[in-house]
mmCIF file of C-alpha atoms in Angstrom:
data_model
loop_
_atom_site.group_PDB
_atom_site.id
_atom_site.type_symbol
_atom_site.label_atom_id
_atom_site.label_comp_id
_atom_site.label_asym_id
_atom_site.label_seq_id
_atom_site.Cartn_x
_atom_site.Cartn_y
_atom_site.Cartn_z
ATOM 1 C CA MET G 1 14.873 32.321 119.261
ATOM 2 C CA PHE G 2 13.480 31.682 115.808
ATOM 3 C CA ASN G 3 16.387 30.687 113.543
ATOM 4 C CA PRO G 4 16.156 32.429 110.152
ATOM 5 C CA LYS G 5 18.701 30.037 108.593
ATOM 6 C CA ARG G 6 16.532 27.052 109.439
ATOM 7 C CA PHE G 7 13.510 28.807 108.008
ATOM 8 C CA SER G 8 15.412 29.406 104.774
ATOM 9 C CA LEU G 9 16.591 25.783 104.706
ATOM 10 C CA ALA G 10 13.056 24.416 105.185
ATOM 11 C CA ARG G 11 11.696 26.691 102.451
ATOM 12 C CA ARG G 12 14.378 25.664 99.970
ATOM 13 C CA ARG G 13 14.034 21.988 100.908
ATOM 14 C CA ARG G 14 10.369 22.178 99.913
ATOM 15 C CA GLY G 15 11.235 24.028 96.703
ATOM 16 C CA PHE G 16 9.068 27.039 97.563
ATOM 17 C CA THR G 17 9.660 30.646 96.599
ATOM 18 C CA LYS G 18 9.287 33.363 99.206
ATOM 19 C CA ARG G 19 6.060 34.466 97.545
ATOM 20 C CA GLU G 20 4.613 30.945 97.747
ATOM 21 C CA VAL G 21 5.458 30.703 101.437
ATOM 22 C CA ALA G 22 3.949 34.135 102.050
ATOM 23 C CA GLU G 23 0.691 33.025 100.427
ATOM 24 C CA ARG G 24 0.635 29.821 102.457
ATOM 25 C CA ILE G 25 1.100 31.553 105.817
ATOM 26 C CA ASP G 26 -0.935 34.642 104.889
ATOM 27 C CA VAL G 27 1.746 37.300 105.324
ATOM 28 C CA SER G 28 3.481 39.628 102.906
ATOM 29 C CA GLU G 29 6.461 38.525 100.848
ATOM 30 C CA ARG G 30 8.382 41.341 102.550
ATOM 31 C CA SER G 31 7.717 39.714 105.916
ATOM 32 C CA VAL G 32 9.021 36.364 104.689
ATOM 33 C CA SER G 33 12.207 38.085 103.481
ATOM 34 C CA ALA G 34 12.551 39.761 106.869
ATOM 35 C CA TYR G 35 12.134 36.409 108.612
ATOM 36 C CA GLU G 36 14.942 34.904 106.516
ATOM 37 C CA ARG G 37 17.265 37.865 107.091
ATOM 38 C CA GLY G 38 16.634 37.767 110.811
ATOM 39 C CA ASP G 39 15.314 41.334 110.777
ATOM 40 C CA GLN G 40 11.940 40.259 112.083
ATOM 41 C CA GLU G 41 10.788 37.308 114.171
ATOM 42 C CA PRO G 42 7.400 35.763 113.377
ATOM 43 C CA ASP G 43 4.846 35.728 116.173
ATOM 44 C CA PRO G 44 3.822 32.320 117.623
ATOM 45 C CA SER G 45 0.752 31.992 115.400
ATOM 46 C CA ASN G 46 2.847 32.572 112.302
ATOM 47 C CA VAL G 47 5.434 30.050 113.498
ATOM 48 C CA GLN G 48 2.664 27.467 113.668
ATOM 49 C CA ARG G 49 1.564 28.318 110.152
ATOM 50 C CA ILE G 50 5.169 28.165 108.940
ATOM 51 C CA ALA G 51 5.632 24.717 110.475
ATOM 52 C CA THR G 52 2.411 23.479 108.881
ATOM 53 C CA ALA G 53 3.145 24.995 105.478
ATOM 54 C CA LEU G 54 6.699 23.615 105.299
ATOM 55 C CA GLY G 55 6.027 20.306 107.013
ATOM 56 C CA PHE G 56 8.647 20.680 109.755
ATOM 57 C CA PRO G 57 8.119 20.526 113.538
ATOM 58 C CA GLU G 58 8.107 23.900 115.266
ATOM 59 C CA ALA G 59 11.145 22.822 117.279
ATOM 60 C CA PHE G 60 13.156 22.628 114.028
ATOM 61 C CA PHE G 61 13.042 26.424 113.673
ATOM 62 C CA PHE G 62 14.462 27.058 117.157
ATOM 63 C CA ALA G 63 17.574 24.851 117.021
ATOM 64 C CA GLY G 64 21.141 25.899 116.163
ATOM 65 C CA ASP G 65 22.425 27.013 112.796
ATOM 66 C CA PRO G 66 22.380 24.244 110.166
ATOM 67 C CA LYS G 67 25.276 23.417 107.873
ATOM 68 C CA GLU G 68 24.470 25.393 104.756
ATOM 69 C CA LEU G 69 25.365 23.961 101.348
ATOM 70 C CA SER G 70 25.850 25.898 98.159
ATOM 71 C CA GLY G 71 25.981 24.718 94.569
ATOM 72 C CA SER G 72 29.655 25.646 94.454
ATOM 73 C CA VAL G 73 30.687 22.871 96.883
ATOM 74 C CA ALA G 74 28.538 20.101 95.408
ATOM 75 C CA SER G 75 29.325 18.315 92.149
ATOM 76 C CA PHE G 76 25.930 18.140 90.445
ATOM 77 C CA ARG G 77 25.983 16.034 87.289
ATOM 78 C CA SER G 78 23.262 17.906 85.390
ATOM 79 C CA MET G 79 23.472 21.444 86.722
ATOM 80 C CA SER G 80 22.374 22.972 83.407
ATOM 81 C CA LYS G 81 19.268 20.762 83.259
ATOM 82 C CA MET G 82 18.150 21.359 86.849
ATOM 83 C CA SER G 83 15.685 24.036 87.836
ATOM 84 C CA ALA G 84 16.469 26.325 90.763
ATOM 85 C CA ARG G 85 13.759 24.538 92.774
ATOM 86 C CA GLN G 86 15.308 21.129 92.135
ATOM 87 C CA ARG G 87 18.785 22.374 92.999
ATOM 88 C CA ASP G 88 17.588 24.016 96.221
ATOM 89 C CA SER G 89 15.592 20.932 97.214
ATOM 90 C CA ALA G 90 18.590 18.668 96.589
ATOM 91 C CA LEU G 91 20.930 20.932 98.570
ATOM 92 C CA GLY G 92 18.329 21.104 101.347
ATOM 93 C CA SER G 93 18.224 17.323 101.434
ATOM 94 C CA GLY G 94 22.014 17.347 101.639
ATOM 95 C CA ALA G 95 21.958 19.735 104.603
ATOM 96 C CA ILE G 96 19.523 17.482 106.447
ATOM 97 C CA GLY G 97 21.727 14.526 105.510
ATOM 98 C CA LEU G 98 24.595 16.263 107.318
ATOM 99 C CA MET G 99 22.394 16.526 110.410
ATOM 100 C CA LEU G 100 21.563 12.833 110.256
ATOM 101 C CA ASN G 101 25.207 11.904 109.698
ATOM 102 C CA GLU G 102 26.295 14.029 112.666
ATOM 103 C CA TRP G 103 23.816 12.163 114.854
ATOM 104 C CA LEU G 104 25.008 8.799 113.517
ATOM 105 C CA GLU G 105 28.652 9.679 114.176
ATOM 106 C CA ARG G 106 27.829 10.667 117.750
ATOM 107 C CA ASN G 107 26.190 7.314 118.409
ATOM 108 C CA PHE G 108 28.074 4.861 116.167
ATOM 109 C CA ASN G 109 31.663 4.317 115.116
ATOM 110 C CA LEU G 110 31.451 4.670 111.356
ATOM 111 C CA PRO G 111 34.293 3.769 108.959
ATOM 112 C CA ALA G 112 36.962 6.443 108.638
ATOM 113 C CA PRO G 113 37.549 8.069 105.232
ATOM 114 C CA ASP G 114 40.124 6.228 103.095
ATOM 115 C CA LEU G 115 40.077 8.026 99.750
ATOM 116 C CA PRO G 116 43.336 9.128 98.110
ATOM 117 C CA ASP G 117 43.660 12.563 96.567
ATOM 118 C CA LEU G 118 44.428 11.600 92.988
ATOM 119 C CA GLY G 119 43.863 15.086 91.669
ATOM 120 C CA ARG G 120 47.142 16.314 93.146
ATOM 121 C CA GLU G 121 49.393 13.315 92.820
ATOM 122 C CA PRO G 122 52.788 14.645 91.712
ATOM 123 C CA GLY G 123 54.935 13.271 88.945
ATOM 124 C CA ARG G 124 52.289 11.222 87.190
ATOM 125 C CA LEU G 125 51.283 11.567 83.561
ATOM 126 C CA THR G 126 47.675 11.381 82.546
ATOM 127 C CA ASP G 127 46.331 8.604 80.434
ATOM 128 C CA PRO G 128 44.918 10.167 77.260
ATOM 129 C CA ALA G 129 41.790 8.077 77.668
ATOM 130 C CA ARG G 130 38.825 8.841 75.513
ATOM 131 C CA VAL G 131 35.631 9.682 77.248
ATOM 132 C CA GLU G 132 32.230 8.055 77.328
ATOM 133 C CA ASP G 133 29.730 10.641 78.485
ATOM 134 C CA PHE G 134 26.581 9.122 76.919
ATOM 135 C CA GLU G 135 26.335 12.104 74.603
ATOM 136 C CA GLU G 136 29.500 12.321 72.538
ATOM 137 C CA LYS G 137 33.088 11.168 72.561
ATOM 138 C CA VAL G 138 35.934 13.656 72.654
ATOM 139 C CA PRO G 139 39.674 13.365 73.276
ATOM 140 C CA PHE G 140 40.501 13.707 76.943
ATOM 141 C CA PRO G 141 42.805 16.665 77.729
ATOM 142 C CA THR G 142 46.071 15.763 79.416
ATOM 143 C CA ILE G 143 47.207 17.358 82.668
ATOM 144 C CA SER G 144 50.875 16.909 83.480
ATOM 145 C CA THR G 145 50.655 16.896 87.282
ATOM 146 C CA ALA G 146 47.701 14.604 87.938
ATOM 147 C CA TYR G 147 46.279 11.224 87.083
ATOM 148 C CA GLY G 148 44.030 10.894 84.081
ATOM 149 C CA PRO G 149 40.689 9.177 84.726
ATOM 150 C CA GLU G 150 41.697 5.778 83.310
ATOM 151 C CA ALA G 151 44.954 5.733 85.263
ATOM 152 C CA ALA G 152 43.211 7.066 88.376
ATOM 153 C CA ALA G 153 40.637 4.266 88.270
ATOM 154 C CA GLU G 154 43.398 1.665 87.897
ATOM 155 C CA ALA G 155 45.408 3.240 90.737
ATOM 156 C CA LEU G 156 42.418 3.312 93.084
ATOM 157 C CA ARG G 157 41.485 -0.279 92.270
ATOM 158 C CA SER G 158 45.060 -1.293 93.029
ATOM 159 C CA GLN G 159 45.136 0.608 96.311
ATOM 160 C CA TRP G 160 41.846 -0.941 97.411
ATOM 161 C CA GLY G 161 42.901 -4.438 96.350
ATOM 162 C CA LEU G 162 40.105 -4.895 93.832
ATOM 163 C CA GLY G 163 42.191 -6.280 91.001
ATOM 164 C CA GLU G 164 40.236 -6.701 87.772
ATOM 165 C CA LEU G 165 37.127 -8.251 89.307
ATOM 166 C CA PRO G 166 33.746 -6.512 89.094
ATOM 167 C CA VAL G 167 32.622 -4.694 92.239
ATOM 168 C CA LYS G 168 29.653 -6.589 93.643
ATOM 169 C CA ASN G 169 28.242 -3.711 95.702
ATOM 170 C CA VAL G 170 29.573 -0.239 94.924
ATOM 171 C CA ILE G 171 27.661 1.395 97.784
ATOM 172 C CA ALA G 172 29.015 -1.056 100.360
ATOM 173 C CA LEU G 173 32.529 -0.569 99.003
ATOM 174 C CA LEU G 174 32.251 3.206 99.268
ATOM 175 C CA GLU G 175 30.872 2.970 102.798
ATOM 176 C CA SER G 176 33.731 0.704 103.860
ATOM 177 C CA LYS G 177 36.083 3.471 102.685
ATOM 178 C CA GLY G 178 34.320 6.097 104.772
ATOM 179 C CA VAL G 179 32.023 7.653 102.162
ATOM 180 C CA ARG G 180 28.664 8.632 103.645
ATOM 181 C CA VAL G 181 26.042 7.562 101.106
ATOM 182 C CA PHE G 182 22.473 8.864 101.204
ATOM 183 C CA SER G 183 19.535 9.037 98.829
ATOM 184 C CA LEU G 184 18.101 12.149 97.217
ATOM 185 C CA ALA G 185 14.753 10.467 96.544
ATOM 186 C CA ILE G 186 13.782 13.166 94.060
ATOM 187 C CA ASP G 187 11.663 11.718 91.277
ATOM 188 C CA ALA G 188 13.096 13.932 88.550
ATOM 189 C CA LYS G 189 15.281 12.756 85.704
ATOM 190 C CA GLU G 190 17.152 16.073 85.730
ATOM 191 C CA VAL G 191 18.546 15.338 89.209
ATOM 192 C CA ASP G 192 21.234 12.657 88.975
ATOM 193 C CA ALA G 193 23.464 12.790 92.024
ATOM 194 C CA PHE G 194 25.971 14.994 93.781
ATOM 195 C CA SER G 195 28.948 14.587 96.057
ATOM 196 C CA MET G 196 31.110 16.788 98.239
ATOM 197 C CA TRP G 197 33.744 16.864 100.943
ATOM 198 C CA HIS G 198 32.554 18.306 104.253
ATOM 199 C CA GLY G 199 34.749 18.544 107.320
ATOM 200 C CA GLY G 200 37.196 16.032 105.875
ATOM 201 C CA THR G 201 34.431 13.485 105.210
ATOM 202 C CA PRO G 202 33.220 12.527 101.715
ATOM 203 C CA PHE G 203 29.464 12.569 101.104
ATOM 204 C CA MET G 204 27.460 11.194 98.208
ATOM 205 C CA PHE G 205 23.757 11.676 97.450
ATOM 206 C CA LEU G 206 22.266 9.376 94.807
ATOM 207 C CA ASN G 207 18.946 9.591 92.998
ATOM 208 C CA THR G 208 17.736 6.103 93.861
ATOM 209 C CA TYR G 209 14.622 6.420 91.722
ATOM 210 C CA LYS G 210 16.876 5.504 88.799
ATOM 211 C CA SER G 211 17.735 1.944 87.770
ATOM 212 C CA ALA G 212 20.282 -0.012 89.784
ATOM 213 C CA GLU G 213 22.727 0.082 86.875
ATOM 214 C CA HIS G 214 22.479 3.854 86.593
ATOM 215 C CA CYS G 215 22.846 4.259 90.363
ATOM 216 C CA ARG G 216 26.057 2.222 90.240
ATOM 217 C CA PHE G 217 27.405 4.409 87.437
ATOM 218 C CA ASP G 218 26.345 7.564 89.293
ATOM 219 C CA ALA G 219 28.126 6.330 92.426
ATOM 220 C CA ALA G 220 31.313 5.598 90.471
ATOM 221 C CA HIS G 221 30.989 8.963 88.709
ATOM 222 C CA GLU G 222 30.760 10.785 92.052
ATOM 223 C CA LEU G 223 33.690 8.753 93.360
ATOM 224 C CA GLY G 224 35.632 10.170 90.433
ATOM 225 C CA HIS G 225 34.773 13.688 91.559
ATOM 226 C CA LEU G 226 35.782 12.910 95.148
ATOM 227 C CA VAL G 227 39.228 11.589 94.269
ATOM 228 C CA LEU G 228 40.004 13.754 91.225
ATOM 229 C CA HIS G 229 38.325 17.072 91.982
ATOM 230 C CA ARG G 230 38.656 17.515 95.704
ATOM 231 C CA HIS G 231 40.248 20.933 95.284
ATOM 232 C CA GLY G 232 39.054 23.887 93.263
ATOM 233 C CA GLN G 233 36.246 23.796 90.739
ATOM 234 C CA THR G 234 33.575 21.107 91.198
ATOM 235 C CA GLN G 235 31.482 21.622 88.081
ATOM 236 C CA GLY G 236 31.905 21.994 84.350
ATOM 237 C CA PRO G 237 31.696 19.894 81.169
ATOM 238 C CA GLU G 238 35.368 18.874 81.307
ATOM 239 C CA LEU G 239 35.108 17.676 84.907
ATOM 240 C CA GLU G 240 31.952 15.752 84.073
ATOM 241 C CA ARG G 241 33.739 14.019 81.199
ATOM 242 C CA GLU G 242 36.628 13.135 83.519
ATOM 243 C CA ALA G 243 34.247 11.679 86.106
ATOM 244 C CA ASN G 244 32.385 9.713 83.416
ATOM 245 C CA ALA G 245 35.639 8.286 82.080
ATOM 246 C CA PHE G 246 36.732 7.389 85.608
ATOM 247 C CA ALA G 247 33.407 5.661 86.337
ATOM 248 C CA SER G 248 33.581 3.642 83.124
ATOM 249 C CA ALA G 249 37.135 2.492 83.829
ATOM 250 C CA PHE G 250 36.415 1.802 87.509
ATOM 251 C CA LEU G 251 33.347 -0.352 86.837
ATOM 252 C CA MET G 252 34.706 -1.988 83.671
ATOM 253 C CA PRO G 253 38.500 -2.344 83.966
ATOM 254 C CA ARG G 254 40.313 -2.434 80.654
ATOM 255 C CA LYS G 255 41.833 -5.905 81.073
ATOM 256 C CA SER G 256 38.542 -7.321 82.321
ATOM 257 C CA VAL G 257 36.631 -6.011 79.313
ATOM 258 C CA LEU G 258 39.270 -7.231 76.887
ATOM 259 C CA ALA G 259 39.055 -10.682 78.446
ATOM 260 C CA TYR G 260 35.321 -11.148 78.972
ATOM 261 C CA ALA G 261 33.430 -8.909 76.553
ATOM 262 C CA PRO G 262 31.814 -10.594 73.550
ATOM 263 C CA ARG G 263 34.062 -10.738 70.493
ATOM 264 C CA VAL G 264 31.156 -9.865 68.203
ATOM 265 C CA ALA G 265 29.039 -7.065 69.616
ATOM 266 C CA THR G 266 25.297 -7.525 69.172
ATOM 267 C CA LEU G 267 22.509 -6.043 71.230
ATOM 268 C CA PRO G 268 21.433 -9.416 72.730
ATOM 269 C CA GLY G 269 25.087 -10.186 73.449
ATOM 270 C CA LEU G 270 25.584 -6.886 75.275
ATOM 271 C CA VAL G 271 22.442 -7.467 77.332
ATOM 272 C CA ARG G 272 23.868 -10.825 78.443
ATOM 273 C CA ALA G 273 27.369 -9.467 79.056
ATOM 274 C CA LYS G 274 26.306 -6.408 81.072
ATOM 275 C CA HIS G 275 25.403 -8.608 84.045
ATOM 276 C CA TYR G 276 29.073 -9.449 84.607
ATOM 277 C CA TRP G 277 29.942 -5.828 85.401
ATOM 278 C CA LYS G 278 26.428 -4.780 86.534
ATOM 279 C CA VAL G 279 26.334 -1.808 84.194
ATOM 280 C CA SER G 280 23.777 -0.549 81.719
ATOM 281 C CA VAL G 281 23.861 -1.930 78.194
ATOM 282 C CA ALA G 282 24.529 1.628 76.960
ATOM 283 C CA ALA G 283 27.549 1.988 79.257
ATOM 284 C CA LEU G 284 28.989 -1.301 78.021
ATOM 285 C CA ASN G 285 28.460 -0.237 74.421
ATOM 286 C CA TYR G 286 30.432 2.956 75.028
ATOM 287 C CA ARG G 287 33.184 1.139 76.876
ATOM 288 C CA LEU G 288 33.715 -1.348 74.055
ATOM 289 C CA HIS G 289 33.994 1.469 71.566
ATOM 290 C CA SER G 290 36.372 3.492 73.744
ATOM 291 C CA LEU G 291 38.671 0.466 73.920
ATOM 292 C CA SER G 292 38.515 0.115 70.105
ATOM 293 C CA MET G 293 36.720 -3.209 70.389
ATOM 294 C CA THR G 294 33.973 -2.016 68.046
ATOM 295 C CA THR G 295 34.062 0.152 64.958
ATOM 296 C CA ASP G 296 32.305 3.474 64.639
ATOM 297 C CA TRP G 297 29.700 1.844 62.421
ATOM 298 C CA ILE G 298 28.919 -0.949 64.907
ATOM 299 C CA TYR G 299 28.833 1.521 67.778
ATOM 300 C CA ARG G 300 26.341 3.798 66.030
ATOM 301 C CA THR G 301 24.244 0.843 64.921
ATOM 302 C CA LEU G 302 24.022 -0.387 68.505
ATOM 303 C CA CYS G 303 23.099 3.129 69.683
ATOM 304 C CA ILE G 304 20.209 3.143 67.222
ATOM 305 C CA GLN G 305 19.102 -0.325 68.296
ATOM 306 C CA LEU G 306 19.296 0.699 71.945
ATOM 307 C CA ALA G 307 17.044 3.680 71.316
ATOM 308 C CA GLU G 308 14.573 1.687 69.241
ATOM 309 C CA ALA G 309 14.326 -0.977 71.939
ATOM 310 C CA GLY G 310 13.674 1.680 74.618
ATOM 311 C CA TYR G 311 16.805 0.746 76.535
ATOM 312 C CA ARG G 312 17.786 4.372 77.116
ATOM 313 C CA THR G 313 14.801 4.859 79.413
ATOM 314 C CA THR G 314 14.145 1.316 80.642
ATOM 315 C CA GLU G 315 17.070 -0.964 81.401
ATOM 316 C CA PRO G 316 16.682 -4.539 80.052
ATOM 317 C CA GLU G 317 16.981 -7.357 82.587
ATOM 318 C CA ALA G 318 17.462 -4.777 85.312
ATOM 319 C CA ALA G 319 19.501 -5.575 88.410
ATOM 320 C CA THR G 320 18.242 -5.050 91.962
ATOM 321 C CA HIS G 321 19.246 -1.920 93.814
ATOM 322 C CA GLU G 322 22.310 -2.183 95.996
ATOM 323 C CA LYS G 323 21.767 -1.754 99.711
ATOM 324 C CA SER G 324 23.682 0.216 102.298
ATOM 325 C CA LEU G 325 25.348 -2.044 104.849
ATOM 326 C CA VAL G 326 26.000 0.860 107.227
ATOM 327 C CA LEU G 327 22.405 2.057 107.324
ATOM 328 C CA GLU G 328 21.030 -1.470 107.628
ATOM 329 C CA LYS G 329 23.366 -2.249 110.549
ATOM 330 C CA VAL G 330 22.587 1.056 112.261
ATOM 331 C CA PHE G 331 18.824 0.775 111.992
ATOM 332 C CA LYS G 332 18.838 -2.903 112.936
ATOM 333 C CA ALA G 333 20.794 -2.055 116.095
ATOM 334 C CA LEU G 334 18.296 0.687 116.895
ATOM 335 C CA ARG G 335 15.334 -1.558 116.198
ATOM 336 C CA ASP G 336 16.776 -4.220 118.507
ATOM 337 C CA GLU G 337 16.729 -1.562 121.238
ATOM 338 C CA GLY G 338 13.116 -0.731 120.474
ATOM 339 C CA LYS G 339 13.999 2.495 118.682
ATOM 340 C CA SER G 340 12.703 3.675 115.324
ATOM 341 C CA LYS G 341 13.016 6.479 112.798
ATOM 342 C CA PHE G 342 10.562 8.493 114.879
ATOM 343 C CA ASP G 343 13.069 8.657 117.741
ATOM 344 C CA ILE G 344 15.811 9.926 115.425
ATOM 345 C CA ALA G 345 13.410 12.422 113.890
ATOM 346 C CA ASP G 346 12.478 13.674 117.359
ATOM 347 C CA ALA G 347 16.146 14.026 118.309
ATOM 348 C CA LEU G 348 16.826 16.062 115.169
ATOM 349 C CA SER G 349 13.486 17.906 115.143
ATOM 350 C CA ILE G 350 12.830 16.868 111.547
ATOM 351 C CA PRO G 351 9.890 15.065 109.933
ATOM 352 C CA PRO G 352 10.290 11.255 109.855
ATOM 353 C CA GLU G 353 9.696 11.491 106.103
ATOM 354 C CA GLU G 354 13.083 13.180 105.724
ATOM 355 C CA ILE G 355 14.759 10.042 107.089
ATOM 356 C CA ASP G 356 12.702 7.969 104.654
ATOM 357 C CA ALA G 357 13.919 10.188 101.820
ATOM 358 C CA LEU G 358 17.586 9.973 102.834
ATOM 359 C CA THR G 359 17.453 6.166 102.989
ATOM 360 C CA PHE G 360 15.025 5.458 100.116
ATOM 361 C CA ASN G 361 15.994 2.317 98.182
ATOM 362 C CA LEU G 362 19.248 2.041 100.166
ATOM 363 C CA MET G 363 18.063 -0.430 102.774
ATOM 364 C CA LEU G 364 15.467 -3.043 103.535
ATOM 365 C CA ASN G 365 12.359 -2.082 105.463
ATOM 366 C CA LEU G 366 13.987 -1.518 108.839
ATOM 367 C CA LEU G 367 12.592 1.960 109.443
ATOM 368 C CA SER G 368 9.157 1.026 110.727
ATOM 369 C CA GLY G 369 8.333 -0.502 114.059
ATOM 370 C CA GLY G 370 10.012 0.234 117.343
ATOM 371 C CA ARG G 371 8.552 2.713 119.760
ATOM 372 C CA ARG G 372 8.522 6.450 120.060
ATOM 373 C CA SER G 373 10.692 6.571 123.152
ATOM 374 C CA GLY G 374 12.148 10.017 122.549
ATOM 375 C CA GLY G 375 15.327 8.787 124.179
ATOM 376 C CA LEU G 376 17.802 8.898 121.376
ATOM 377 C CA GLY G 377 19.069 12.345 122.182
ATOM 378 C CA ALA G 378 21.354 10.642 124.715
ATOM 379 C CA ALA G 379 21.937 7.263 123.130
ATOM 380 C CA ARG G 380 24.053 4.985 125.276
ATOM 381 C CA GLY G 381 27.652 4.577 124.208
ATOM 382 C CA ARG G 382 28.950 4.467 120.637
ATOM 383 C CA ASP G 383 28.047 1.263 118.864
ATOM 384 C CA ALA G 384 30.561 0.117 116.295
ATOM 385 C CA VAL G 385 29.473 -0.507 112.729
ATOM 386 C CA ARG G 386 31.659 -3.178 111.160
ATOM 387 C CA LEU G 387 31.642 -3.704 107.397
ATOM 388 C CA VAL G 388 32.797 -6.847 105.656
ATOM 389 C CA HIS G 389 34.704 -6.431 102.410
ATOM 390 C CA PRO G 390 32.253 -6.217 99.501
ATOM 391 C CA SER G 391 33.815 -9.281 97.889
ATOM 392 C CA ASP G 392 32.757 -11.284 100.960
ATOM 393 C CA SER G 393 29.205 -9.974 101.044
ATOM 394 C CA PRO G 394 26.244 -11.652 99.334
ATOM 395 C CA ASP G 395 25.816 -10.695 95.694
#
């Protein structure tokens, strides 16, 4: 039978209103609402028009109920700046990402989650770290029963054996700890990233249209949400400031910055120094100020120089985007068997473009080629995906 939940998902994924879909398939808006409620089933000709209008195979609308995501379970960074269309499209992408991940877990042994719950660690005092949120700096509120962001970042680095060294590949590190990382591939500056826990597994969706430095910060920011805000509220200015402070401390450890940052902060010096931690020049500027390594006057002067040089929109001496080791290993194994993204798309009854979107800028060009065998619905065995430690991987 026609699945109204899948119809609703496809509509929201495309960012269409019910009225827009009604106009595209030449029915009344009331009929579209009835389709989504399950009160009425479209006739075969309308199903064809629905599939064409929304860009999904007809088979997609006759499969089982999808995992539905709501804004309340996802930690969007810029909820107030996002339109309803952008939010719905991002959540729709997340729901399809869950489908892809479910298929991957059926056919490959992926790393198990290894993220501590630092938001409920008893008996620890927060670090009254100040916050760098790229907008303003405010004192961080203390919470007596949980880690503060600075202390949480230090504790997580210690648990993962990272020491004070920069993380070469944040995405590979997260994947090795069981985080499922996908791309949003939404070319909109209002959409940063979001993360969530689903079925005991952490997920992260990054806007990989952004610079590599910003993607790294977004990934560390979402890691902060995953380890600090696993329970209860997932959104709000205070939680965003906590996640920003965590990301700053995780990517630029205090002792490391004190040891290797330039003694005299100048814009050219920050551009050179940012490569050590692979962060944006703006993030390094904030971190130096938060650690009292620069005065208010120097900090503001550098902010002005950053803006005048255009470094808030275009990163100087930009790094290359980090790649997913899990996705590259998975798709290489499939390609070696003569399989391609088309086979996965057929197995999931989704457009191949959705797989492109979920892996955009996260892997090398391993998605093309292969053959349309249609045989992945019963892939043989469960291939293991082994990840080397990021410190052992190529820079």
